mmCIF file of C-alpha atoms in Angstrom:
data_model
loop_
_atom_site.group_PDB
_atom_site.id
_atom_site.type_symbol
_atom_site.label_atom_id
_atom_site.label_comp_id
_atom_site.label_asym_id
_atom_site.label_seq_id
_atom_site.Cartn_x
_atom_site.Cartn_y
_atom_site.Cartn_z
ATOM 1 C CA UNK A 6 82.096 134.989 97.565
ATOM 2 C CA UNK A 7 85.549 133.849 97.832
ATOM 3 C CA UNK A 8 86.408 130.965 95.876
ATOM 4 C CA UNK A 9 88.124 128.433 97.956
ATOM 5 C CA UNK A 10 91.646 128.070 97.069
ATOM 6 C CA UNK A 11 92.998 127.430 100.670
ATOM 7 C CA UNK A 12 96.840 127.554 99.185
ATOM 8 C CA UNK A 13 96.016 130.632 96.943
ATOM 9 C CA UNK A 14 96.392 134.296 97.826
ATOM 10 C CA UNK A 15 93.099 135.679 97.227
ATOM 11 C CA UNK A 16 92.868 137.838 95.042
ATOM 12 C CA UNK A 17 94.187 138.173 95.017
ATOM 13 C CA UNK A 18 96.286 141.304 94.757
ATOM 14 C CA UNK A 19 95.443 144.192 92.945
ATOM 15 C CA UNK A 20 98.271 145.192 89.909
ATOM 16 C CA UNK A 21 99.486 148.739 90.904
ATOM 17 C CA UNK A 22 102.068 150.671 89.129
ATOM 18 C CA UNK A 23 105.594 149.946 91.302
ATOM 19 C CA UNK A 24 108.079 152.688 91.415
ATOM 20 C CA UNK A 25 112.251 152.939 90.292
ATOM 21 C CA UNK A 26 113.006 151.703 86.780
ATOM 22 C CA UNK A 27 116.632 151.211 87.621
ATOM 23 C CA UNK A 28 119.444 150.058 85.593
ATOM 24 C CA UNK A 29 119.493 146.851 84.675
ATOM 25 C CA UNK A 30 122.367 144.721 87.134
ATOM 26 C CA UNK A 31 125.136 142.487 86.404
ATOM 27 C CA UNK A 32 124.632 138.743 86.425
ATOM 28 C CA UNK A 33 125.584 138.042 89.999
ATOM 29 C CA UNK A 34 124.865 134.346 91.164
ATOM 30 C CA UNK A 35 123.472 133.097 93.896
ATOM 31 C CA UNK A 36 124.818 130.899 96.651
ATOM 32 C CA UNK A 37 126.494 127.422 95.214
ATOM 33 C CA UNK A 38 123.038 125.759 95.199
ATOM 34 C CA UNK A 39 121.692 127.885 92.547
ATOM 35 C CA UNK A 40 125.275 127.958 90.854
ATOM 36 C CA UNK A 41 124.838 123.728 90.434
ATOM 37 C CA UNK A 42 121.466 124.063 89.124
ATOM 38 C CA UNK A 43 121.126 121.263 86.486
ATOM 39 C CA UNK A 44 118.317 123.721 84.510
ATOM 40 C CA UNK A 45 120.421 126.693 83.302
ATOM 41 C CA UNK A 46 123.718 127.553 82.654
ATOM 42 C CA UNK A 47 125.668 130.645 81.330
ATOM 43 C CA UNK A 48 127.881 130.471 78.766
ATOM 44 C CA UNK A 49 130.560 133.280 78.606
ATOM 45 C CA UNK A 50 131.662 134.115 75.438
ATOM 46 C CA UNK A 51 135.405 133.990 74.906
ATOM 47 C CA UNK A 52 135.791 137.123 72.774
ATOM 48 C CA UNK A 53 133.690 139.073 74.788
ATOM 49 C CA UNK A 54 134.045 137.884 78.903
ATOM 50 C CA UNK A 55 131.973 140.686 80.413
ATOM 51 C CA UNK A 56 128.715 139.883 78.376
ATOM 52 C CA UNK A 57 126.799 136.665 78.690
ATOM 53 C CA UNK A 58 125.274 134.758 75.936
ATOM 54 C CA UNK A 59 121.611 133.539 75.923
ATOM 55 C CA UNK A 60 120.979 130.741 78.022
ATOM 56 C CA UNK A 61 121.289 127.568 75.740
ATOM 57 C CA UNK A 62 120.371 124.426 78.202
ATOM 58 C CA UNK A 63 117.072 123.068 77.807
ATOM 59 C CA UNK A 64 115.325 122.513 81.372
ATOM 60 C CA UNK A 65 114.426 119.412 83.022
ATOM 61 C CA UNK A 66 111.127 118.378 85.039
ATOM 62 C CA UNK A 67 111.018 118.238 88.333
ATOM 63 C CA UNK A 68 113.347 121.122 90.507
ATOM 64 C CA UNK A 69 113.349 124.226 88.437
ATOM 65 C CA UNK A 70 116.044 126.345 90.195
ATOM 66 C CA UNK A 71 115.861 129.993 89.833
ATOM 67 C CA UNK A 72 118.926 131.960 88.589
ATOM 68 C CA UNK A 73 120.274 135.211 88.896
ATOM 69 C CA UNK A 74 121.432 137.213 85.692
ATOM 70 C CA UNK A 75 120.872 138.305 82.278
ATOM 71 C CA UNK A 76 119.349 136.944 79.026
ATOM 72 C CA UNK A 77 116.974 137.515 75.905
ATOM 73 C CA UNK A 78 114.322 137.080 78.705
ATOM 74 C CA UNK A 79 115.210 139.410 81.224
ATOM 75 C CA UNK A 80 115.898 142.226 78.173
ATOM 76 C CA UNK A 81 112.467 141.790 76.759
ATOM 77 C CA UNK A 82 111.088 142.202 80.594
ATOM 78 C CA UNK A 83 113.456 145.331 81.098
ATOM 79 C CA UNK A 84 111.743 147.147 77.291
ATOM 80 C CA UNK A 85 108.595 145.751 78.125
ATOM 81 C CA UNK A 86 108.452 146.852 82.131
ATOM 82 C CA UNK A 87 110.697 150.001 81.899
ATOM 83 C CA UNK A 88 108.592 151.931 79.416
ATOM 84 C CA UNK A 89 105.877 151.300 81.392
ATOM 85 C CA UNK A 90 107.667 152.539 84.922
ATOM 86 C CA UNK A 91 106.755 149.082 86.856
ATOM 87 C CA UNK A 92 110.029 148.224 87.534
ATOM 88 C CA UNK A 93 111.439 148.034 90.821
ATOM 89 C CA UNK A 94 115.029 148.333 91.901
ATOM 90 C CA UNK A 95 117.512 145.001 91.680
ATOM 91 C CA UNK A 96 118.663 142.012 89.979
ATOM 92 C CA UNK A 97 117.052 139.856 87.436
ATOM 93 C CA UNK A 98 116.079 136.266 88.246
ATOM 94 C CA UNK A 99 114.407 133.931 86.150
ATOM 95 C CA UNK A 100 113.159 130.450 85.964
ATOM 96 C CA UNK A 101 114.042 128.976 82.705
ATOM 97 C CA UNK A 102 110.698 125.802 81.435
ATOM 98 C CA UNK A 103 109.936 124.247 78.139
ATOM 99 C CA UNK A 104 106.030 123.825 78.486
ATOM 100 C CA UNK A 105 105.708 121.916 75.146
ATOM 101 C CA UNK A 106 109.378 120.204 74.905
ATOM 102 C CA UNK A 107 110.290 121.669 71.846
ATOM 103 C CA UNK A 108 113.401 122.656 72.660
ATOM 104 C CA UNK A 109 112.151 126.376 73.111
ATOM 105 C CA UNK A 110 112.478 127.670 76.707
ATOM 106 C CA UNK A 111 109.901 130.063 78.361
ATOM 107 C CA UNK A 112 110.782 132.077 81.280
ATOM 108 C CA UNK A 113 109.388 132.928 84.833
ATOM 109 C CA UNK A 114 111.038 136.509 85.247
ATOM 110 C CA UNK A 115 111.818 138.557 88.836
ATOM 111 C CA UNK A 116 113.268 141.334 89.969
ATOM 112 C CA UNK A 117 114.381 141.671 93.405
ATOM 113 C CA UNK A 118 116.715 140.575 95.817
ATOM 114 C CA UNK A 119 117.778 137.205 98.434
ATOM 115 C CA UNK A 120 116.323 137.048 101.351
ATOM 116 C CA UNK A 121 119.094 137.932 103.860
ATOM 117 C CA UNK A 122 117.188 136.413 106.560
ATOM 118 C CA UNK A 123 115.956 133.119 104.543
ATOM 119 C CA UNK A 124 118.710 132.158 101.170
ATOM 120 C CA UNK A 125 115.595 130.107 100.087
ATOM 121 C CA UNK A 126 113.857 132.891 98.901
ATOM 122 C CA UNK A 127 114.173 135.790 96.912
ATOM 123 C CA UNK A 128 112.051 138.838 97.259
ATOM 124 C CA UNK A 129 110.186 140.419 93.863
ATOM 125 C CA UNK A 130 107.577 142.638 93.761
ATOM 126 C CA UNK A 131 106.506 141.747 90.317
ATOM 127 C CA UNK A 132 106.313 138.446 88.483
ATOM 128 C CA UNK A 133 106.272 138.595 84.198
ATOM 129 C CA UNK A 134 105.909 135.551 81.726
ATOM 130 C CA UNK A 135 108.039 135.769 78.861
ATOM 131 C CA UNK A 136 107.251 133.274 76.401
ATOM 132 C CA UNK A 137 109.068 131.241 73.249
ATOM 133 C CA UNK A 138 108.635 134.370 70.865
ATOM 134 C CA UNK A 139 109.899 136.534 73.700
ATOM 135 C CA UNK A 140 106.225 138.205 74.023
ATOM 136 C CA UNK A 141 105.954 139.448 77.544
ATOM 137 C CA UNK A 142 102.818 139.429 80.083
ATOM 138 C CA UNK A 143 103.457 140.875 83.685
ATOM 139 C CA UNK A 144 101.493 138.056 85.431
ATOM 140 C CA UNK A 145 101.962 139.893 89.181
ATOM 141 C CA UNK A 146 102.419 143.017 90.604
ATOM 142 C CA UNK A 147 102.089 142.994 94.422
ATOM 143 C CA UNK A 148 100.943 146.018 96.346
ATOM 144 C CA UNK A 149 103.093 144.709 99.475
ATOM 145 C CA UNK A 150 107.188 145.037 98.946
ATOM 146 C CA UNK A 151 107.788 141.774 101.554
ATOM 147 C CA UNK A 152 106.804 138.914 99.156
ATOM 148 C CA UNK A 153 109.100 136.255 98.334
ATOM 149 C CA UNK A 154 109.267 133.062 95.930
ATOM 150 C CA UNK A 155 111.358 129.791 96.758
ATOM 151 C CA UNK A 156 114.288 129.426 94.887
ATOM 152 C CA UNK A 157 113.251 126.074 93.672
ATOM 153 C CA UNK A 158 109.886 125.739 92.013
ATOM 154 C CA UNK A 159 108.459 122.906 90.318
ATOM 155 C CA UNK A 160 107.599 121.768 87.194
ATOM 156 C CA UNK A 161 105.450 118.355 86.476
ATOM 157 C CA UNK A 162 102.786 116.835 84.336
ATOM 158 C CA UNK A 163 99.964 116.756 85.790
ATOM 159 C CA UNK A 164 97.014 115.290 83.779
ATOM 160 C CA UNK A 165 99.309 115.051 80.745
ATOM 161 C CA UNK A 166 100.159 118.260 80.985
ATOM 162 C CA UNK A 167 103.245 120.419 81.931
ATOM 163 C CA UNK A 168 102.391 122.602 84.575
ATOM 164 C CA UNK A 169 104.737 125.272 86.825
ATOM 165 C CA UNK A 170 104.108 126.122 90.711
ATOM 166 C CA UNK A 171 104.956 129.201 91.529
ATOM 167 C CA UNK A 172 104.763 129.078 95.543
ATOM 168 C CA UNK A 173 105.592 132.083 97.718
ATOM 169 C CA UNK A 174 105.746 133.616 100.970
ATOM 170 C CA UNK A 175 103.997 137.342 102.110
ATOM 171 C CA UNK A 176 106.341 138.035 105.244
ATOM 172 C CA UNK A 177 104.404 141.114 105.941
ATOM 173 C CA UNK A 178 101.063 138.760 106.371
ATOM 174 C CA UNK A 179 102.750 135.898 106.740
ATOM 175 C CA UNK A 180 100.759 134.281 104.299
ATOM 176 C CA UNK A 181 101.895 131.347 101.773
ATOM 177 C CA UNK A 182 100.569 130.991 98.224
ATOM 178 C CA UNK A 183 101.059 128.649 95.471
ATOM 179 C CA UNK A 184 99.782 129.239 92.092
ATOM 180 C CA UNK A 185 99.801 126.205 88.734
ATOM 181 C CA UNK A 186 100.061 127.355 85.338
ATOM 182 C CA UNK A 187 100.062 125.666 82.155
ATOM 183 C CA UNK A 188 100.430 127.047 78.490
ATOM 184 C CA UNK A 189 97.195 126.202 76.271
ATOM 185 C CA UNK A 190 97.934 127.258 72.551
ATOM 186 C CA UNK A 191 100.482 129.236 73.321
ATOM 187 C CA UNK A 192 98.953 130.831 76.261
ATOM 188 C CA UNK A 193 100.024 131.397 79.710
ATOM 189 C CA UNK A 194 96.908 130.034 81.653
ATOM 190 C CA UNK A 195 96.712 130.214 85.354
ATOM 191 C CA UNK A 196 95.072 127.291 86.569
ATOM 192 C CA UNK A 197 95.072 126.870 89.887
ATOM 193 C CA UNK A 198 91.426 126.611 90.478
ATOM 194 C CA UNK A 199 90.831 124.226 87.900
ATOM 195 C CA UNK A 200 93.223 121.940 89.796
ATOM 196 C CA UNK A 201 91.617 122.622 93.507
ATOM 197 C CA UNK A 202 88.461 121.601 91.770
ATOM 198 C CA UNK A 203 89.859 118.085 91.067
ATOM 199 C CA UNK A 204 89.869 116.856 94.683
ATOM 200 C CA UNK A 205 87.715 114.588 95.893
ATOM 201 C CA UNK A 206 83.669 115.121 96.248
ATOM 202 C CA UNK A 207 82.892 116.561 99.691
ATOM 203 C CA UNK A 208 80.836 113.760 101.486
ATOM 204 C CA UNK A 209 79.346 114.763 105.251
ATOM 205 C CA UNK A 210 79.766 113.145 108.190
ATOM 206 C CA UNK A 211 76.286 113.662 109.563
ATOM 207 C CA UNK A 212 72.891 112.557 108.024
ATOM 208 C CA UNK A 213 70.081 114.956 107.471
ATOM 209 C CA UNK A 214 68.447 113.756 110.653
ATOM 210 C CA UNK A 215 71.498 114.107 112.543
ATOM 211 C CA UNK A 216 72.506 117.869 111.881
ATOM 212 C CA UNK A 217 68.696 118.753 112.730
ATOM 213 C CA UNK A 218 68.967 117.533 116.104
ATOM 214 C CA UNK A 219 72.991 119.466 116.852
ATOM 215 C CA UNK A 220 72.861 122.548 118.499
ATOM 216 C CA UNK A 221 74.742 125.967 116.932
ATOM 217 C CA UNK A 222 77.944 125.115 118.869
ATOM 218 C CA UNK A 223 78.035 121.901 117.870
ATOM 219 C CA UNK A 224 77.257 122.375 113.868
ATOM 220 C CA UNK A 225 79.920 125.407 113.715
ATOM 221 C CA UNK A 226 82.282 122.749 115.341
ATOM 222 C CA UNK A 227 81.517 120.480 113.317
ATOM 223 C CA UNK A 228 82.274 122.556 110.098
ATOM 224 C CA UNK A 229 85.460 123.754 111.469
ATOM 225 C CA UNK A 230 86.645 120.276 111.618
ATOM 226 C CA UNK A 231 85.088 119.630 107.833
ATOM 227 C CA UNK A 232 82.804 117.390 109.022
ATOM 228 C CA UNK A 233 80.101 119.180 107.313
ATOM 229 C CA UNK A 234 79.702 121.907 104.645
ATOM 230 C CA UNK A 235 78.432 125.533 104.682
ATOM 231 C CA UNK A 236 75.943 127.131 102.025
ATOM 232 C CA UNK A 237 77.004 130.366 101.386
ATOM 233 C CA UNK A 238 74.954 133.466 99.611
ATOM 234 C CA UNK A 239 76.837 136.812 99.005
ATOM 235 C CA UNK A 240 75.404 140.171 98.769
ATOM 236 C CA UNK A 241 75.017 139.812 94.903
ATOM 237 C CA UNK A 242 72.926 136.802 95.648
ATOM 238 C CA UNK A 243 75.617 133.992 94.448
ATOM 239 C CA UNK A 244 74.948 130.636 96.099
ATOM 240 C CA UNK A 245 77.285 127.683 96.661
ATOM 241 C CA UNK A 246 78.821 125.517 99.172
ATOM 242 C CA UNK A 247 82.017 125.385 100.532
ATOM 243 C CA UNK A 248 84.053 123.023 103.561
ATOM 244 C CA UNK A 249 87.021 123.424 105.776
ATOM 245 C CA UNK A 250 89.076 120.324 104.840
ATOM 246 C CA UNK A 251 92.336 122.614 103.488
ATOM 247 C CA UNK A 252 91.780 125.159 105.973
ATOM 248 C CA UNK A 253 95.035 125.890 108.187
ATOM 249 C CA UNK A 254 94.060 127.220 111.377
ATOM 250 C CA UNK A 255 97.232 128.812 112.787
ATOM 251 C CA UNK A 256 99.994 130.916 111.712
ATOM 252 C CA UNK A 257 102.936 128.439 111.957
ATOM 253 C CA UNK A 258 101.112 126.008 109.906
ATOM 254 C CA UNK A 259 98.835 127.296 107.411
ATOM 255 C CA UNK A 260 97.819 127.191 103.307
ATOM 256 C CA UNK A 261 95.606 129.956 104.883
ATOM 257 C CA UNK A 262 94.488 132.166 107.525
ATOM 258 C CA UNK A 263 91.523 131.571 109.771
ATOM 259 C CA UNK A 264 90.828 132.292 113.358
ATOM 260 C CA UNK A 265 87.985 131.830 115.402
ATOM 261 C CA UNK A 266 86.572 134.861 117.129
ATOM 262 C CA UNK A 267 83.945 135.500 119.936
ATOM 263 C CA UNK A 268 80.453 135.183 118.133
ATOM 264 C CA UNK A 269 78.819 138.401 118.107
ATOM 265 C CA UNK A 270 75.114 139.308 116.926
ATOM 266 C CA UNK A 271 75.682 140.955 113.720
ATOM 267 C CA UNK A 272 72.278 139.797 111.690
ATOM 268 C CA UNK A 273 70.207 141.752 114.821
ATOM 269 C CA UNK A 274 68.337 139.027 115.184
ATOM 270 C CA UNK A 275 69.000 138.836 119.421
ATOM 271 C CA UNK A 276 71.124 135.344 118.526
ATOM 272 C CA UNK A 277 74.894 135.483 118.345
ATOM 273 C CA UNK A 278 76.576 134.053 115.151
ATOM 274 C CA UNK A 279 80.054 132.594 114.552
ATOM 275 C CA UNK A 280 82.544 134.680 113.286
ATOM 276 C CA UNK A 281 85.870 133.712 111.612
ATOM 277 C CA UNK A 282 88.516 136.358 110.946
ATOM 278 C CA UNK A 283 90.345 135.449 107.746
ATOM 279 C CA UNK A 284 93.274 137.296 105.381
ATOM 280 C CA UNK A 285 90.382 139.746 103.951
ATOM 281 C CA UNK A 286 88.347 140.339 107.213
ATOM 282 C CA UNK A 287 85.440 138.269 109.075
ATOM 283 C CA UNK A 288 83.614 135.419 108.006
ATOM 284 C CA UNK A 289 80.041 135.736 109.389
ATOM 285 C CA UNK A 290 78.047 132.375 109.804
ATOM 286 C CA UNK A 291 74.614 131.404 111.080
ATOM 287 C CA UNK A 292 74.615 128.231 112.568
ATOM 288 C CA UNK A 293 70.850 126.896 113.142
ATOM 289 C CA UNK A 294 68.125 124.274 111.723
ATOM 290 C CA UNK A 295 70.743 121.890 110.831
ATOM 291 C CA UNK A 296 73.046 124.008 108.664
ATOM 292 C CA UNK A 297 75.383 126.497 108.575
ATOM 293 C CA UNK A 298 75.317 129.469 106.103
ATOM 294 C CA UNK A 299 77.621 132.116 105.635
ATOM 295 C CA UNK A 300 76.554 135.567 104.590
ATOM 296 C CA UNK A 301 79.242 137.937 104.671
ATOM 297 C CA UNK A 302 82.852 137.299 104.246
ATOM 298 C CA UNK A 303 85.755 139.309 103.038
ATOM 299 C CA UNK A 304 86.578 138.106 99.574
ATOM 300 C CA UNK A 305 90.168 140.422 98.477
ATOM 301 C CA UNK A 306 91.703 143.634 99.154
ATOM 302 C CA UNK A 307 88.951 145.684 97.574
ATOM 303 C CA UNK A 308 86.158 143.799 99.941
ATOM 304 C CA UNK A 309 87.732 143.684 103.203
ATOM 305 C CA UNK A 310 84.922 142.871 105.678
ATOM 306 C CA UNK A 311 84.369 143.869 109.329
ATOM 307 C CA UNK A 312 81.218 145.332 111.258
ATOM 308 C CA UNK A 313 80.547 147.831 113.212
ATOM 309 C CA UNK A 314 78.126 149.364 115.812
ATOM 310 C CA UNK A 315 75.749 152.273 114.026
ATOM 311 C CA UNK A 316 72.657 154.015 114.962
ATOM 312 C CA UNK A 317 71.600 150.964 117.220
ATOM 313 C CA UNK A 318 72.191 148.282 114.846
ATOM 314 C CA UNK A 319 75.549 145.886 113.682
ATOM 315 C CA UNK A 320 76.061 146.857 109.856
ATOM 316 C CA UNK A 321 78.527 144.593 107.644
ATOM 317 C CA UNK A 322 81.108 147.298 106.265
ATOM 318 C CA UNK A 323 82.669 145.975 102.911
ATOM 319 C CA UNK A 324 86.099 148.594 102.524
ATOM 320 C CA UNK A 325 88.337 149.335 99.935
ATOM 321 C CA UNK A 326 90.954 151.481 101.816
ATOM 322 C CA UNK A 327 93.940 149.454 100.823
ATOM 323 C CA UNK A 328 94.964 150.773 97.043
ATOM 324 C CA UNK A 329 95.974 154.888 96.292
ATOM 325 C CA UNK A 330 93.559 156.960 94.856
ATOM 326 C CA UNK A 331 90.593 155.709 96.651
ATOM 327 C CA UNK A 332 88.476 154.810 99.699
ATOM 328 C CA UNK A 333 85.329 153.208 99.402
ATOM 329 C CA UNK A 334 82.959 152.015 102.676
ATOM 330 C CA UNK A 335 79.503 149.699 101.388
ATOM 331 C CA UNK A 336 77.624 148.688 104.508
ATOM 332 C CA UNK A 337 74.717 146.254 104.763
ATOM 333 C CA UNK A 338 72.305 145.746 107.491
ATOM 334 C CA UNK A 339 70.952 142.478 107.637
ATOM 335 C CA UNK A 340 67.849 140.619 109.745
ATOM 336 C CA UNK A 341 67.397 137.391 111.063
ATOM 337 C CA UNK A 342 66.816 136.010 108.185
ATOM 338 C CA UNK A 343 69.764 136.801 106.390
ATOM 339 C CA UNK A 344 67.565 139.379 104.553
ATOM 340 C CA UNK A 345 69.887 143.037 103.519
ATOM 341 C CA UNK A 346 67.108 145.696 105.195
ATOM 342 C CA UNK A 347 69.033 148.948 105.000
ATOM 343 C CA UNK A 348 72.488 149.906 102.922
ATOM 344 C CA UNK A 349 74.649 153.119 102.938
ATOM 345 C CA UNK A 350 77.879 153.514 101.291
ATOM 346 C CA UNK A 351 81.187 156.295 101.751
ATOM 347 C CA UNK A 352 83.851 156.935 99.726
ATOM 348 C CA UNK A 353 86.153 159.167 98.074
ATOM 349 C CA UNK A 354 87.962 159.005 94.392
ATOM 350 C CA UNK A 355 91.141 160.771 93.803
ATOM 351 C CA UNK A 356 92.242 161.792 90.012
ATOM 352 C CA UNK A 357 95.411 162.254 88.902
ATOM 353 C CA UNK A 358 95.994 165.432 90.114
ATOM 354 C CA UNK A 359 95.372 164.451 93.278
ATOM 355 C CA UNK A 360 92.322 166.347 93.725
ATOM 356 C CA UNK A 361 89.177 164.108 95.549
ATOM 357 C CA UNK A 362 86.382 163.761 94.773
ATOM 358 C CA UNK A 363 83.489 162.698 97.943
ATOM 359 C CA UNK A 364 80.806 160.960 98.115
ATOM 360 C CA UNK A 365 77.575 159.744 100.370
ATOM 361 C CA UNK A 366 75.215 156.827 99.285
ATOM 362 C CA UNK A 367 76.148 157.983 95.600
ATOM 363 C CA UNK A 368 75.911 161.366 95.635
ATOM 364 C CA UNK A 369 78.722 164.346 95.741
ATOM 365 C CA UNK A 370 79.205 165.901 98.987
ATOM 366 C CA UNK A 371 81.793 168.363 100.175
ATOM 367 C CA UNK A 372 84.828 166.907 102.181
ATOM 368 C CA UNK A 373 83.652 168.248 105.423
ATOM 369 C CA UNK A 374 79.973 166.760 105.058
ATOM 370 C CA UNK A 375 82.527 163.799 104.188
ATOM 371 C CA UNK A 376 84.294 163.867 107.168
ATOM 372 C CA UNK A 377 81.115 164.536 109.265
ATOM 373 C CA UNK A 378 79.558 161.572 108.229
ATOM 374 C CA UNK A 379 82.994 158.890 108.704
ATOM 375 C CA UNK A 380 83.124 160.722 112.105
ATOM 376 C CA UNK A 381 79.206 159.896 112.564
ATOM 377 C CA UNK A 382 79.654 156.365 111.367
ATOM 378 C CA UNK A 383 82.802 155.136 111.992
ATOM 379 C CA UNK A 384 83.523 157.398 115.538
ATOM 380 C CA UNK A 385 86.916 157.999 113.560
#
């Protein structure tokens, strides 16, 4: 089940090898307001004008500005990402911090391009951490080519600690993110979730009494507005519970994407349940005896949920069908009582020869039966 980090991209995004090493460009700055940044500043060497020295200024907290060009940073990036071909075409940028004010600067390192269309942003497919000793760890690696991260970022304590936001932009899904890091012995640590976790206790609206008397509508309204909670159980049988209170619900203002659809019967239980489409597929909740419990929901890329009509029943399809070198379809049929009575899955593997390999509820098949069956299924 998704965890939920309303200002997070989900899973998360699955590291793929990026194509075009490149040569490494000239130091060309950005527009004046990343040429006055207070946090960096090159220093050109007089005997040698065309090559630019190490960045020297220790950052401040608060605005961390990013800057275009050249350092010890950016060359351990280009040893460290060229010999292992994830380098993309463009410019270095980096974003210079001093996690445990010792004078010693880490580095937030990009390579990319401005935004023509937006100068507050600057596109990068990939996103690596070089530390104090100038060790390198390639912290993203984006599948999509349209994501973008503000030219200011910002760096704070936060619990008595120095942490770094790294907040960005997907144009292609229009989807913001925003990720907190902090360095614990000498260790880039992403914690984002730790700090979602910190706000305050979830406390309903309704009593007991109350939600046993509301009627579906009026308990899936009432979670929308995060009046109430949801349980949730995924097909691994993980429980929790979850709320709405950071939820955006439209695509001009939004830490996330949700959308209510038209409820649909997908438990075949003759009773229509409430359906939310999010970034990674539906969101399938029963509303009924005083709660509301979801039971399948998209959770990443790799387990994109929809459903589908088959052999006279709705089926849950979980799909993979987003990365190379695969395509993977799990499907669950589920009762009225959120019980899983009949699963199938499809999919295909592809080595690196390109050669695939098929298969049907776990068991080689030829690439016709293959096709016969997605046909059958599907109606694709």
């Amino acid at each position: 089940m998704k965890k939920r980090l309303l200002f997070m991209l989900a899973g998360a995004c699955t590291v793929l090898a990026l194509s075009g090493c490149g040569k490494k460009a000239a130091e060309e700055p950005l527009e004046s307001a990343i040429e006055e940044s207070p946090v960096v500043e090159a220093v050109e060497s007089e005997e040698n004008a065309n090559k630019e020295e190490a960045i020297e200024e220790e950052p401040v907290e608060g605005i961390v500005k990013l800057t275009v060009g050249e350092n010890e940073y950016t060359d351990a990036v280009y040893e460290f990402a060229a010999a292992t071909e994830e380098m993309q075409e463009g410019e270095f940028a980096y974003y210079l911090v001093d996690f445990d004010g010792n004078g010693m600067n880490e580095a937030f390192v990009l390579r990319g391009h401005l935004d023509e269309t937006d100068d507050s942003r600057w596109f990068s497919k990939n996103v690596w951490f070089v530390n104090e000793e100038l060790k390198v760890d390639q912290i993203f690696g984006w599948y999509s080519p349209n994501v973008t991260y503000y030219l200011e970022e910002e760096f704070k304590n936060v619990g008595g600690e120095k942490c770094f936001f790294l907040d960005g932009y997907d144009v292609f899904d229009e989807t913001p993110f925003c990720y907190m890091y902090r360095v614990k012995d000498g260790v880039l640590v992403d914690v984002t979730e730790d700090f979602a976790a910190e706000k305050e206790p979830f406390v309903s609206k309704y009593t007991e009494e109350e939600l046993g008397k509301m009627t579906p509508q009026q308990l899936f309204d009432a979670f929308c507005a995060g009046e109430i909670q949801a349980e949730f159980k995924d097909i691994d049988g993980n429980t929790g519970c979850f709320d709405t209170r950071e939820w955006g619900w439209s695509l001009d203002d939004m830490n996330d994407y949700q959308k209510v659809l038209d409820p649909m019967d997908v438990d075949n239980d003759g009773e229509p349940e409430y359906i939310i489409d999010t970034i990674y597929g539906i969101m399938c909740l029963d509303c009924k005896d005083g709660k509301v419990v979801a039971f399948a929901e998209g959770t990443d890329t790799t387990t994109v949920c929809r459903y589908i009509t088959y052999d006279n029943a709705t089926w849950i399809v979980y799909q993979d069908t987003l990365h190379e070198g695969r395509c993977i379809y799990q499907l669950y049929k589920f009762n009225g009582n959120l019980e899983i009575t009949d699963s199938m899955n499809l999919y295909w593997y592809e080595d690196d020869a390109g050669n695939r390999t098929y298969f049907y509820n776990d068991e080689e098949i030829a690439e016709d039966k293959y096709n016969e069956i997605s046909k059958k299924i599907f109606g694709e």
